[in-house]
Amino acid sequence: MTTARQIHLVRRPMGIPVPDDFALVEADIADAGEGEVQVAALWMSVDPYMRPRLDADQALGEPMIGGGIGRVVQSRNPRFAEGDLVRHGFGFRELFTRDGKGLQKLAPDPELPLSVYLHALGGTGMTAYGGLLEVGALKDGEQVFVSTAGGAVGSVVAQIARIKGCRVVGSTGSDAKAAWLRDVAGLDAVINYKTQPLAKAVAEATPKGIDVYFENVGGAHLDAALQRMNVHGRIPVCGMISTYNGGGEGVQNLFKLIYGKVRMQGFVASDFGHLAAQFVADMTGWLKDGQIKYQETVLEGFEAAPEGLIGLFEGRNSGKMLIHIAD
Amino acid sequence: MTTARQIHLVRRPMGIPVPDDFALVEADIADAGEGEVQVAALWMSVDPYMRPRLDADQALGEPMIGGGIGRVVQSRNPRFAEGDLVRHGFGFRELFTRDGKGLQKLAPDPELPLSVYLHALGGTGMTAYGGLLEVGALKDGEQVFVSTAGGAVGSVVAQIARIKGCRVVGSTGSDAKAAWLRDVAGLDAVINYKTQPLAKAVAEATPKGIDVYFENVGGAHLDAALQRMNVHGRIPVCGMISTYNGGGEGVQNLFKLIYGKVRMQGFVASDFGHLAAQFVADMTGWLKDGQIKYQETVLEGFEAAPEGLIGLFEGRNSGKMLIHIAD
């Protein structure tokens, strides 16, 4: 028996979450019993999908949902050895004891940093890969528009599209992110939606229309994209961050779906299990040969997780927001 | 050479069209030359899809677009004989001369009235059939919600779903239409959206959620349906009549697409050519054995076409709105 910290949701947020919606709690952690392992957190992931779940299935007074990478520090389960690296979905816990279910043993590529297994080679990369290629049914050379292109999912979407020979336009909320997207990630055009009139900028940046709009935002972004969709265009709906904290504007241009015969389709990363092996092979190659670049915004210390989550909705991340606990 | 009447669009409507947006024009009609036929109008169709086109590709000072049934009154084309019945898309013309392209010879079933070939056995029926079964990928026994269920498309959608063993809920704008849908068409539940609070009524009428929402309306109807969509639900988008005349409210609940993995897909009837033979066989059978009922609102006289179109947006039709010119 020992004690370790957890982050609990203690109040449903109103709008953008604030620090007082969360509490840092010291909890008793049992030693690993027969068949069990104990895992110590190394990295934790904070992601936009968490926000709607704070209003829904995230229990109050319980550890926050979320994914992370940890190291096995005790094992009485023959599948795991002390020192093994595991990826899990057990949330914001500094230390936990489990029966091994839901722990995925990682054998990270020695040429890649461990943290990429929480983004480009993790759930956000899988979301980008399956959302663009399967739900979006991307064809080589098409016209692609990606919202929140500076984020963990969007930046991977944009670069996969570029690898597939597409013309890629991204939107983002800062000039620094726009410069990275243009100069490092190699996008064909980038819109700063905070400083440019969105609909006009999207129209000007997509002279051949849009075949695939990768939707992370909703609201005015969706309206602007709908005006430019080509016949038989696809809109994979990954997220609608503009609506998560309430007060989003309504969408007006959905009638454009009709004559455009456009398909909008919601999805989540767990839909793509059947793509996992191909995804890992493709993405490992793309990362190692530098075809996919990434940015990380890393906050140090377990207790920084709420700040990281809040920061997502204030645009404080460039690329993937991560919490680093230990090496 | 003779003269005959045409109805022209002379002004782009602001909101719901008004009579002065149209003009009744006397035009010279040439006799049928070599290879040509002359067709006299018997029936004309007015449809909601016309409204957005009045803002777009309907030329000013030209005959209105639209479908109809006519009789060949002169033929110098070996494919047609005088007296043949033809279905066409040449718009609001009392008489016209054409080379025969775009004229579909009709061999109506003697047990069915000719007018059904402009609705249940015409474009609206095809729209319902393909939209529900192909785009909506309906499975037997699913939960179905149909908006404008009293209209020409919606009433057929609702009854095909009922034939397929589904539980069918419809919305409509009058108690008389609601009674017809319940008592004659056999829907399981009907909502009058003008007298009932829509979101609450949809929730109460769909205790097992919605697998297919057949979308004719947009706005608040779509928001209400999105709240009730089951996982892997489908929303075939046939129309958005609430937005056609401007001023529609924005849609707020599109984020529901994501975790529901819901698919929205726009379409038009011309997508379904490959289904035509099966459609005609199925629908002829359903009409003749009384499994599909219909209502018609018939305005008499060629000059009534603008009034018929305007009436669609004021809910003055029960079922299909038709203009009857001659037998």
XYZ file of C-alpha atoms in Angstrom:
654
model
C 0.000 0.000 0.000
C 1.152 3.498 -0.873
C -0.457 6.802 -1.720
C -0.374 8.719 -4.999
C -2.096 11.674 -6.582
C -5.167 11.701 -8.855
C -6.987 14.537 -10.555
C -10.734 14.440 -10.036
C -13.535 16.374 -11.681
C -15.397 17.936 -8.770
C -17.801 20.245 -10.614
C -19.343 20.350 -14.105
C -17.674 23.244 -15.940
C -19.678 26.200 -17.157
C -18.145 27.084 -20.536
C -14.367 26.806 -20.610
C -13.230 24.759 -17.609
C -11.464 26.567 -14.751
C -8.971 25.182 -12.200
C -11.607 24.939 -9.466
C -13.561 22.406 -11.533
C -10.779 19.955 -10.665
C -9.127 18.769 -7.449
C -5.749 17.145 -6.773
C -6.538 14.204 -4.494
C -4.199 11.885 -2.567
C -5.478 8.306 -2.868
C -4.486 4.958 -1.401
C -3.013 2.613 -4.023
C -2.925 -1.119 -3.222
C 0.118 -3.199 -4.068
C -0.251 -5.476 -7.095
C -2.067 -8.671 -6.074
C -2.102 -11.984 -7.920
C -2.556 -11.283 -11.652
C -2.151 -7.538 -11.202
C 0.338 -4.884 -12.207
C 1.099 -1.473 -10.790
C 1.854 1.298 -13.253
C 3.555 4.665 -12.653
C 2.664 7.536 -15.010
C 5.331 8.892 -17.364
C 3.217 10.926 -19.817
C -0.466 11.919 -19.951
C -2.498 13.194 -22.860
C -5.022 16.041 -22.770
C -7.410 16.267 -25.706
C -10.390 18.302 -26.946
C -12.685 15.248 -26.840
C -12.544 15.459 -23.041
C -14.598 18.630 -22.910
C -18.027 17.251 -23.954
C -17.466 14.271 -21.679
C -17.110 16.589 -18.673
C -20.806 17.329 -19.220
C -21.720 13.703 -19.787
C -20.095 10.476 -18.667
C -17.140 11.795 -16.611
C -18.137 10.993 -13.022
C -17.773 13.693 -10.389
C -15.352 12.887 -7.572
C -13.558 10.292 -9.699
C -10.238 10.410 -11.581
C -10.441 12.183 -14.906
C -10.658 10.087 -18.062
C -7.673 10.193 -20.370
C -4.860 8.313 -22.032
C -1.261 7.990 -20.934
C 1.976 6.069 -21.026
C 3.357 4.501 -17.877
C 5.966 2.047 -16.646
C 5.165 -1.190 -14.852
C 6.671 -0.899 -11.367
C 5.191 -4.076 -9.837
C 3.980 -7.133 -11.704
C 2.284 -10.303 -10.539
C 0.880 -10.818 -14.048
C 2.892 -13.073 -16.386
C 2.100 -10.833 -19.396
C 4.070 -7.919 -17.922
C 7.545 -7.502 -16.503
C 8.727 -4.726 -14.216
C 10.054 -1.957 -16.431
C 7.638 -2.604 -19.300
C 6.181 0.456 -20.991
C 2.392 0.447 -21.363
C -0.193 2.714 -22.994
C -3.559 2.958 -21.269
C -6.835 4.862 -20.946
C -7.028 4.986 -17.146
C -6.899 8.725 -16.820
C -5.147 11.250 -14.634
C -3.552 8.945 -12.028
C 0.052 9.168 -10.880
C 0.029 5.470 -9.958
C -2.551 2.724 -10.365
C -2.971 -1.002 -9.854
C -4.911 -3.026 -12.437
C -5.424 -6.581 -13.622
C -3.690 -5.892 -16.951
C -6.795 -5.497 -19.097
C -6.691 -2.266 -21.063
C -2.900 -2.024 -20.820
C -1.173 -2.123 -24.197
C 2.500 -3.066 -24.052
C 4.591 -0.632 -26.078
C 7.755 -1.509 -27.962
C 8.666 1.984 -29.080
C 10.902 2.489 -32.072
C 14.302 3.454 -30.680
C 14.656 6.246 -33.235
C 11.461 7.976 -32.070
C 10.735 9.747 -28.780
C 8.331 7.932 -26.491
C 5.904 10.865 -26.453
C 4.920 10.369 -30.129
C 3.083 7.238 -29.010
C 0.557 9.587 -27.402
C -0.021 11.639 -30.571
C 1.220 10.944 -34.103
C 1.550 7.221 -33.277
C -1.310 7.246 -30.776
C -4.990 8.048 -30.676
C -4.722 11.442 -32.356
C -2.668 10.027 -35.241
C -5.109 7.155 -35.635
C -7.993 9.632 -35.598
C -6.326 11.640 -38.348
C -5.414 8.585 -40.428
C -8.764 6.779 -40.259
C -10.803 9.967 -40.406
C -9.089 11.258 -43.518
C -8.449 8.047 -45.440
C -11.418 5.867 -44.478
C -14.249 8.204 -43.436
C -13.070 10.977 -45.761
C -12.283 8.435 -48.515
C -9.453 10.689 -49.669
C -8.247 10.237 -53.214
C -4.747 11.241 -54.260
C -4.543 14.766 -55.570
C -7.815 16.066 -54.128
C -8.530 19.489 -52.620
C -8.406 19.343 -48.810
C -9.321 21.855 -46.108
C -8.397 21.135 -42.473
C -9.625 23.143 -39.510
C -7.485 23.484 -36.363
C -4.628 22.487 -38.626
C -2.162 23.462 -35.906
C -3.599 20.921 -33.464
C -2.547 17.365 -32.759
C -5.081 15.798 -35.118
C -5.264 18.550 -37.715
C -1.520 18.813 -38.254
C -1.316 15.085 -38.985
C -4.377 15.191 -41.268
C -2.855 18.041 -43.256
C 0.447 16.253 -43.699
C -1.083 12.889 -44.668
C -3.090 14.749 -47.306
C 0.088 16.409 -48.551
C 1.829 13.005 -48.708
C -1.121 11.817 -50.836
C -0.455 14.583 -53.352
C -3.373 16.765 -52.333
C -3.585 20.527 -52.277
C -3.961 21.313 -48.574
C -5.386 24.414 -46.915
C -5.406 24.729 -43.131
C -6.945 27.129 -40.673
C -5.395 28.029 -37.350
C -5.625 30.750 -34.729
C -2.160 32.315 -34.593
C 0.458 33.615 -36.963
C 3.112 31.458 -35.299
C 1.093 28.298 -35.938
C 0.363 29.480 -39.469
C 4.067 29.963 -40.127
C 4.877 26.452 -38.840
C 2.151 24.954 -41.024
C 3.386 26.755 -44.111
C 7.124 26.532 -43.570
C 7.598 23.245 -41.709
C 4.522 21.146 -42.463
C 4.404 22.305 -46.081
C 0.734 23.278 -46.428
C -0.233 25.055 -49.649
C -2.189 27.806 -47.889
C -2.954 28.721 -44.288
C -5.735 30.915 -42.907
C -5.543 32.674 -39.543
C -9.229 32.663 -38.632
C -8.661 35.222 -35.901
C -7.283 37.890 -38.217
C -8.882 37.048 -41.582
C -12.567 37.082 -42.608
C -13.122 33.352 -42.603
C -15.593 32.712 -45.449
C -13.751 35.015 -47.819
C -10.368 33.580 -46.889
C -11.573 29.995 -47.373
C -13.066 30.896 -50.750
C -9.849 32.541 -51.908
C -7.677 29.697 -50.644
C -9.716 26.990 -52.417
C -9.945 28.015 -56.080
C -10.779 24.417 -57.062
C -13.290 23.965 -54.246
C -13.013 21.394 -51.470
C -13.262 17.627 -51.880
C -12.613 16.789 -48.238
C -13.202 19.151 -45.317
C -11.778 17.649 -42.134
C -14.086 19.074 -39.472
C -12.699 19.877 -36.036
C -14.510 23.141 -35.321
C -18.150 23.465 -36.446
C -19.980 26.797 -36.607
C -18.588 29.403 -38.964
C -15.837 27.060 -40.160
C -18.399 24.531 -41.306
C -20.495 27.226 -42.971
C -17.447 28.518 -44.828
C -16.477 25.019 -45.966
C -20.038 24.114 -47.048
C -19.967 27.050 -49.452
C -16.965 25.517 -51.190
C -17.701 21.787 -51.225
C -17.351 20.054 -54.572
C -19.938 17.549 -55.808
C -19.597 14.285 -53.882
C -17.424 16.009 -51.288
C -16.916 14.439 -47.877
C -16.858 16.000 -44.414
C -15.439 13.639 -41.805
C -16.624 15.073 -38.486
C -13.894 14.583 -35.924
C -14.810 17.360 -33.527
C -16.694 20.610 -33.122
C -14.540 22.499 -30.673
C -16.453 25.760 -31.254
C -19.502 24.209 -29.620
C -17.952 22.357 -26.700
C -17.993 25.226 -24.262
C -21.470 26.459 -25.215
C -22.526 29.512 -27.124
C -21.511 28.299 -30.575
C -23.247 29.981 -33.474
C -25.709 27.866 -35.467
C -24.823 26.400 -38.851
C -26.728 27.992 -41.736
C -25.456 26.402 -44.949
C -26.355 22.740 -44.573
C -28.657 22.966 -47.618
C -25.423 22.909 -49.610
C -25.232 19.202 -48.812
C -28.170 18.492 -51.119
C -27.123 19.458 -54.649
C -23.496 18.800 -53.762
C -24.453 15.270 -52.682
C -22.014 15.839 -49.844
C -21.536 13.289 -47.094
C -20.900 14.313 -43.465
C -19.906 11.476 -41.178
C -19.071 11.433 -37.483
C -16.464 9.040 -36.137
C -14.182 8.253 -33.206
C -10.709 6.692 -33.173
C -11.975 3.409 -31.770
C -13.745 2.800 -35.106
C -10.382 2.135 -36.725
C -9.058 -0.989 -35.004
C -8.949 -2.775 -38.348
C -6.544 -0.116 -39.668
C -4.129 -0.258 -36.719
C -1.337 -2.358 -38.229
C -1.261 -0.381 -41.483
C -1.443 2.874 -39.540
C 1.548 2.003 -37.328
C 3.605 0.897 -40.339
C 2.765 3.987 -42.408
C 3.112 6.493 -39.599
C 6.382 5.067 -38.249
C 7.829 5.371 -41.728
C 6.538 8.889 -42.267
C 7.908 10.066 -38.907
C 11.310 8.457 -39.389
C 11.842 9.814 -42.889
C 10.618 13.272 -41.834
C 7.516 13.373 -44.034
C 5.389 14.063 -40.955
C 6.566 16.736 -38.558
C 4.993 17.514 -35.246
C 5.018 19.997 -32.424
C 4.519 19.278 -28.760
C 3.520 21.617 -25.978
C 4.717 19.893 -22.813
C 3.665 20.926 -19.311
C 5.856 19.529 -16.544
C 4.417 17.761 -13.523
C 1.371 15.608 -12.825
C -0.486 18.484 -11.221
C -0.372 20.494 -14.488
C -2.998 18.308 -16.208
C -6.014 20.607 -15.573
C -4.015 23.593 -16.781
C -3.160 21.637 -19.915
C -6.759 20.763 -20.608
C -7.920 24.331 -20.062
C -5.120 25.574 -22.295
C -6.472 23.565 -25.235
C -9.562 25.740 -25.350
C -7.486 28.884 -25.170
C -5.246 27.825 -28.056
C -2.156 27.615 -25.830
C -0.935 24.428 -27.517
C 1.096 24.163 -30.681
C 0.467 20.627 -31.813
C -0.033 18.034 -29.138
C -0.542 19.097 -25.515
C 1.164 16.669 -23.142
C 1.802 16.335 -19.429
C 5.252 14.988 -18.564
C 5.579 13.262 -15.226
C 8.772 11.184 -15.366
C 11.178 9.485 -17.777
C -47.175 28.203 -86.032
C -49.487 28.883 -83.129
C -49.296 30.673 -79.816
C -49.482 29.244 -76.310
C -48.894 30.357 -72.766
C -45.737 30.033 -70.667
C -45.004 31.062 -67.105
C -41.775 33.030 -66.750
C -39.803 34.025 -63.701
C -39.466 37.798 -64.026
C -37.945 38.701 -60.655
C -35.909 36.867 -58.009
C -38.203 36.271 -55.025
C -37.445 37.800 -51.642
C -38.443 35.111 -49.135
C -41.631 33.276 -50.073
C -42.401 33.925 -53.752
C -45.329 36.203 -54.623
C -47.470 36.266 -57.782
C -45.632 39.309 -59.190
C -42.407 37.303 -59.335
C -43.982 35.442 -62.278
C -45.613 36.472 -65.554
C -48.016 34.660 -67.868
C -46.546 35.144 -71.338
C -48.026 34.327 -74.766
C -45.304 32.808 -76.954
C -45.044 31.701 -80.587
C -44.741 27.923 -80.906
C -43.401 26.523 -84.193
C -44.981 23.493 -85.798
C -43.032 20.247 -85.472
C -40.275 20.140 -88.074
C -38.444 17.072 -89.329
C -37.527 14.886 -86.313
C -39.578 16.989 -83.917
C -42.691 16.542 -81.829
C -45.148 19.045 -80.399
C -46.464 18.339 -76.908
C -49.529 19.797 -75.155
C -49.480 19.952 -71.347
C -51.891 17.776 -69.366
C -50.389 17.957 -65.873
C -47.556 19.973 -64.315
C -45.696 19.375 -61.078
C -44.734 22.031 -58.523
C -42.114 21.031 -55.990
C -40.126 22.472 -53.079
C -36.812 21.951 -54.909
C -37.828 24.781 -57.249
C -37.424 27.437 -54.561
C -33.619 27.438 -54.217
C -33.309 27.313 -57.989
C -35.267 30.569 -58.286
C -32.237 32.158 -56.644
C -29.758 30.241 -58.763
C -30.041 28.677 -62.207
C -33.627 29.591 -63.140
C -33.181 32.244 -65.833
C -35.217 35.437 -65.611
C -37.603 36.015 -68.509
C -37.604 32.320 -69.435
C -40.165 29.559 -68.824
C -40.025 28.124 -65.318
C -38.271 24.808 -64.785
C -40.401 21.856 -63.820
C -41.706 18.438 -64.723
C -44.955 17.515 -66.388
C -46.956 15.056 -68.417
C -48.159 15.966 -71.896
C -49.661 14.468 -75.013
C -47.956 14.429 -78.395
C -50.145 16.496 -80.727
C -47.825 16.603 -83.756
C -45.043 14.171 -84.555
C -42.449 14.114 -87.303
C -40.231 11.891 -85.141
C -40.518 8.120 -85.703
C -40.127 7.428 -81.941
C -43.431 9.160 -81.166
C -46.980 8.919 -82.475
C -49.687 11.524 -82.123
C -51.573 10.757 -78.928
C -48.547 9.363 -77.069
C -48.233 10.349 -73.421
C -44.824 11.718 -72.417
C -43.189 12.817 -69.179
C -40.718 15.678 -69.442
C -38.735 18.308 -67.578
C -39.436 21.246 -69.885
C -41.244 23.372 -67.356
C -44.308 25.551 -67.280
C -45.266 25.563 -70.983
C -48.781 24.963 -72.271
C -47.376 23.721 -75.595
C -43.860 23.130 -76.843
C -41.985 21.729 -79.818
C -38.860 19.633 -79.227
C -36.620 17.138 -80.974
C -37.707 14.303 -78.682
C -34.686 14.275 -76.380
C -35.756 14.457 -72.746
C -39.233 13.131 -73.502
C -39.983 9.840 -71.782
C -42.829 7.859 -73.318
C -45.280 6.735 -70.635
C -47.274 3.519 -70.724
C -49.355 4.128 -67.622
C -50.886 1.227 -65.785
C -54.605 1.299 -66.669
C -55.543 0.707 -63.022
C -53.725 3.840 -61.845
C -54.560 7.489 -62.499
C -52.139 9.271 -64.812
C -51.287 11.890 -62.177
C -49.418 9.355 -59.988
C -46.711 9.349 -62.647
C -45.857 12.853 -61.423
C -45.554 11.845 -57.771
C -45.583 8.336 -56.267
C -44.434 6.863 -59.601
C -42.465 9.944 -60.608
C -39.618 12.048 -59.316
C -40.958 12.465 -55.792
C -41.534 8.714 -55.400
C -38.064 7.978 -56.754
C -36.620 10.554 -54.365
C -38.365 8.863 -51.457
C -37.396 5.346 -52.541
C -33.724 5.987 -53.286
C -33.280 8.426 -50.432
C -34.678 6.069 -47.833
C -33.451 2.705 -49.073
C -30.102 3.557 -50.681
C -28.848 6.778 -49.061
C -30.602 6.005 -45.768
C -29.608 2.316 -46.019
C -32.822 1.422 -44.207
C -32.934 -1.955 -42.497
C -36.201 -3.716 -41.799
C -37.637 -2.915 -38.404
C -35.631 0.248 -37.716
C -36.800 3.443 -36.028
C -37.650 6.113 -38.615
C -38.507 9.808 -38.338
C -39.762 11.684 -41.400
C -40.188 15.444 -41.576
C -42.879 17.012 -43.807
C -44.482 13.580 -43.663
C -47.635 15.025 -45.197
C -45.800 16.120 -48.335
C -45.347 14.320 -51.618
C -41.950 12.869 -50.738
C -42.432 12.480 -46.993
C -45.704 10.590 -47.233
C -44.123 8.017 -49.544
C -41.007 7.738 -47.369
C -43.145 7.090 -44.303
C -45.174 4.391 -45.996
C -42.178 2.603 -47.539
C -40.654 2.517 -44.054
C -43.891 1.073 -42.683
C -43.913 -1.575 -45.442
C -40.367 -2.472 -44.334
C -41.599 -3.174 -40.815
C -40.202 -0.006 -39.284
C -41.665 2.075 -36.495
C -42.444 5.379 -38.232
C -42.891 8.830 -36.732
C -43.793 11.787 -38.942
C -44.022 15.516 -38.451
C -46.464 17.757 -40.240
C -47.998 21.213 -39.878
C -51.733 20.625 -39.518
C -54.101 18.418 -37.559
C -55.852 17.352 -40.767
C -52.580 16.133 -42.269
C -51.704 14.472 -38.976
C -55.015 12.615 -38.954
C -54.490 11.376 -42.539
C -50.989 10.181 -41.671
C -52.191 8.308 -38.604
C -55.497 6.970 -39.886
C -54.885 6.419 -43.590
C -51.132 6.090 -44.040
C -50.742 4.097 -40.817
C -47.871 5.948 -39.127
C -47.120 4.942 -35.552
C -46.951 8.514 -34.257
C -47.438 11.960 -35.757
C -46.242 15.326 -34.476
C -47.884 18.631 -35.370
C -44.841 20.892 -35.210
C -47.005 24.009 -35.206
C -48.886 23.101 -32.020
C -46.420 20.876 -30.137
C -42.990 21.757 -28.706
C -40.892 20.046 -31.337
C -37.851 18.694 -29.472
C -39.957 17.351 -26.615
C -42.497 15.814 -28.980
C -39.793 14.118 -31.056
C -38.157 12.760 -27.902
C -41.441 11.367 -26.599
C -42.383 9.858 -29.958
C -39.047 8.029 -30.385
C -38.522 5.976 -27.213
C -36.032 3.741 -29.047
C -34.226 6.661 -30.702
C -33.940 7.238 -34.439
C -32.002 5.075 -36.883
C -32.976 7.023 -39.999
C -34.102 10.656 -40.037
C -35.377 11.584 -43.485
C -34.544 15.285 -43.689
C -36.813 17.635 -45.600
C -36.780 20.646 -43.288
C -33.503 21.581 -41.553
C -33.306 23.993 -38.618
C -35.177 23.027 -35.474
C -36.314 19.728 -36.989
C -32.726 18.677 -37.581
C -31.706 19.782 -34.089
C -34.547 17.751 -32.574
C -33.642 14.669 -34.618
C -29.909 14.953 -33.847
C -30.728 14.691 -30.137
C -32.330 11.309 -30.772
C -30.067 9.656 -33.344
C -28.920 6.139 -32.525
C -25.312 5.052 -33.045
C -24.611 4.593 -36.749
C -27.790 6.475 -37.607
C -28.266 7.935 -41.075
C -29.722 11.261 -42.180
C -30.503 11.320 -45.896
C -30.776 15.019 -46.743
C -33.511 15.464 -49.321
C -34.404 19.068 -48.636
C -34.243 21.897 -46.108
C -37.462 23.742 -46.747
C -37.074 25.837 -43.569
C -34.075 27.552 -45.134
C -35.276 28.049 -48.713
C -36.990 31.372 -48.166
C -34.247 32.814 -45.949
C -34.207 33.490 -42.241
C -33.859 29.884 -41.101
C -32.444 29.393 -37.639
C -28.975 27.863 -37.397
C -28.408 24.243 -36.464
C -26.821 23.771 -33.033
C -26.584 20.034 -32.393
C -24.288 18.790 -35.146
C -21.738 17.674 -32.538
C -24.142 14.772 -31.970
C -22.861 13.344 -35.244
C -19.512 12.542 -33.652
C -20.104 10.003 -30.897
C -23.188 8.742 -32.704
C -21.041 8.096 -35.785
C -24.001 9.429 -37.709
C -23.886 9.909 -41.473
C -25.648 12.830 -43.203
C -25.766 12.588 -46.970
C -27.261 14.910 -49.553
C -28.795 13.507 -52.723
C -31.070 14.263 -55.658
C -33.449 11.961 -57.523
C -31.213 11.816 -60.591
C -28.712 9.819 -58.504
C -31.030 6.820 -58.645
C -31.207 5.896 -62.321
C -29.825 2.458 -61.500
C -32.815 1.835 -59.200
C -35.487 2.884 -61.696
C -36.722 -0.527 -62.853
C -36.960 -1.908 -59.323
C -38.615 1.292 -58.146
C -41.323 1.165 -60.819
C -42.019 -2.503 -60.121
C -42.182 -2.051 -56.342
C -44.168 1.163 -56.379
C -46.701 -0.006 -58.975
C -47.374 -3.030 -56.793
C -47.645 -1.024 -53.598
C -50.050 1.465 -55.176
C -52.245 -1.216 -56.746
C -52.562 -3.294 -53.593
C -53.198 -0.211 -51.485
C -50.055 -0.408 -49.354
C -49.138 3.122 -50.399
C -51.824 5.773 -50.220
C -51.467 9.308 -51.444
C -53.186 12.652 -51.440
C -53.203 15.179 -54.226
C -53.926 18.873 -54.099
C -54.920 19.766 -57.640
C -55.172 23.342 -58.925
C -57.087 23.689 -62.153
C -55.731 25.617 -65.110
C -52.305 26.339 -66.558
C -52.262 29.826 -65.077
C -52.508 28.406 -61.521
C -48.900 27.154 -61.484
C -47.387 30.132 -59.596
C -50.152 29.930 -57.005
C -49.394 26.225 -56.615
C -45.699 26.822 -56.069
C -46.349 29.611 -53.572
C -48.850 27.384 -51.777
C -46.180 24.776 -51.102
C -44.370 27.161 -48.783
C -47.587 28.054 -46.993
C -48.471 24.403 -46.375
C -51.563 24.575 -48.592
C -50.922 21.158 -50.119
C -51.894 17.817 -48.678
C -49.612 15.403 -50.440
C -48.591 16.224 -53.976
C -49.377 19.662 -55.417
C -50.342 19.385 -59.093
C -51.560 21.668 -61.847
C -54.199 20.108 -64.097
C -54.464 21.529 -67.603
C -56.342 18.958 -69.676
C -57.246 15.273 -69.862
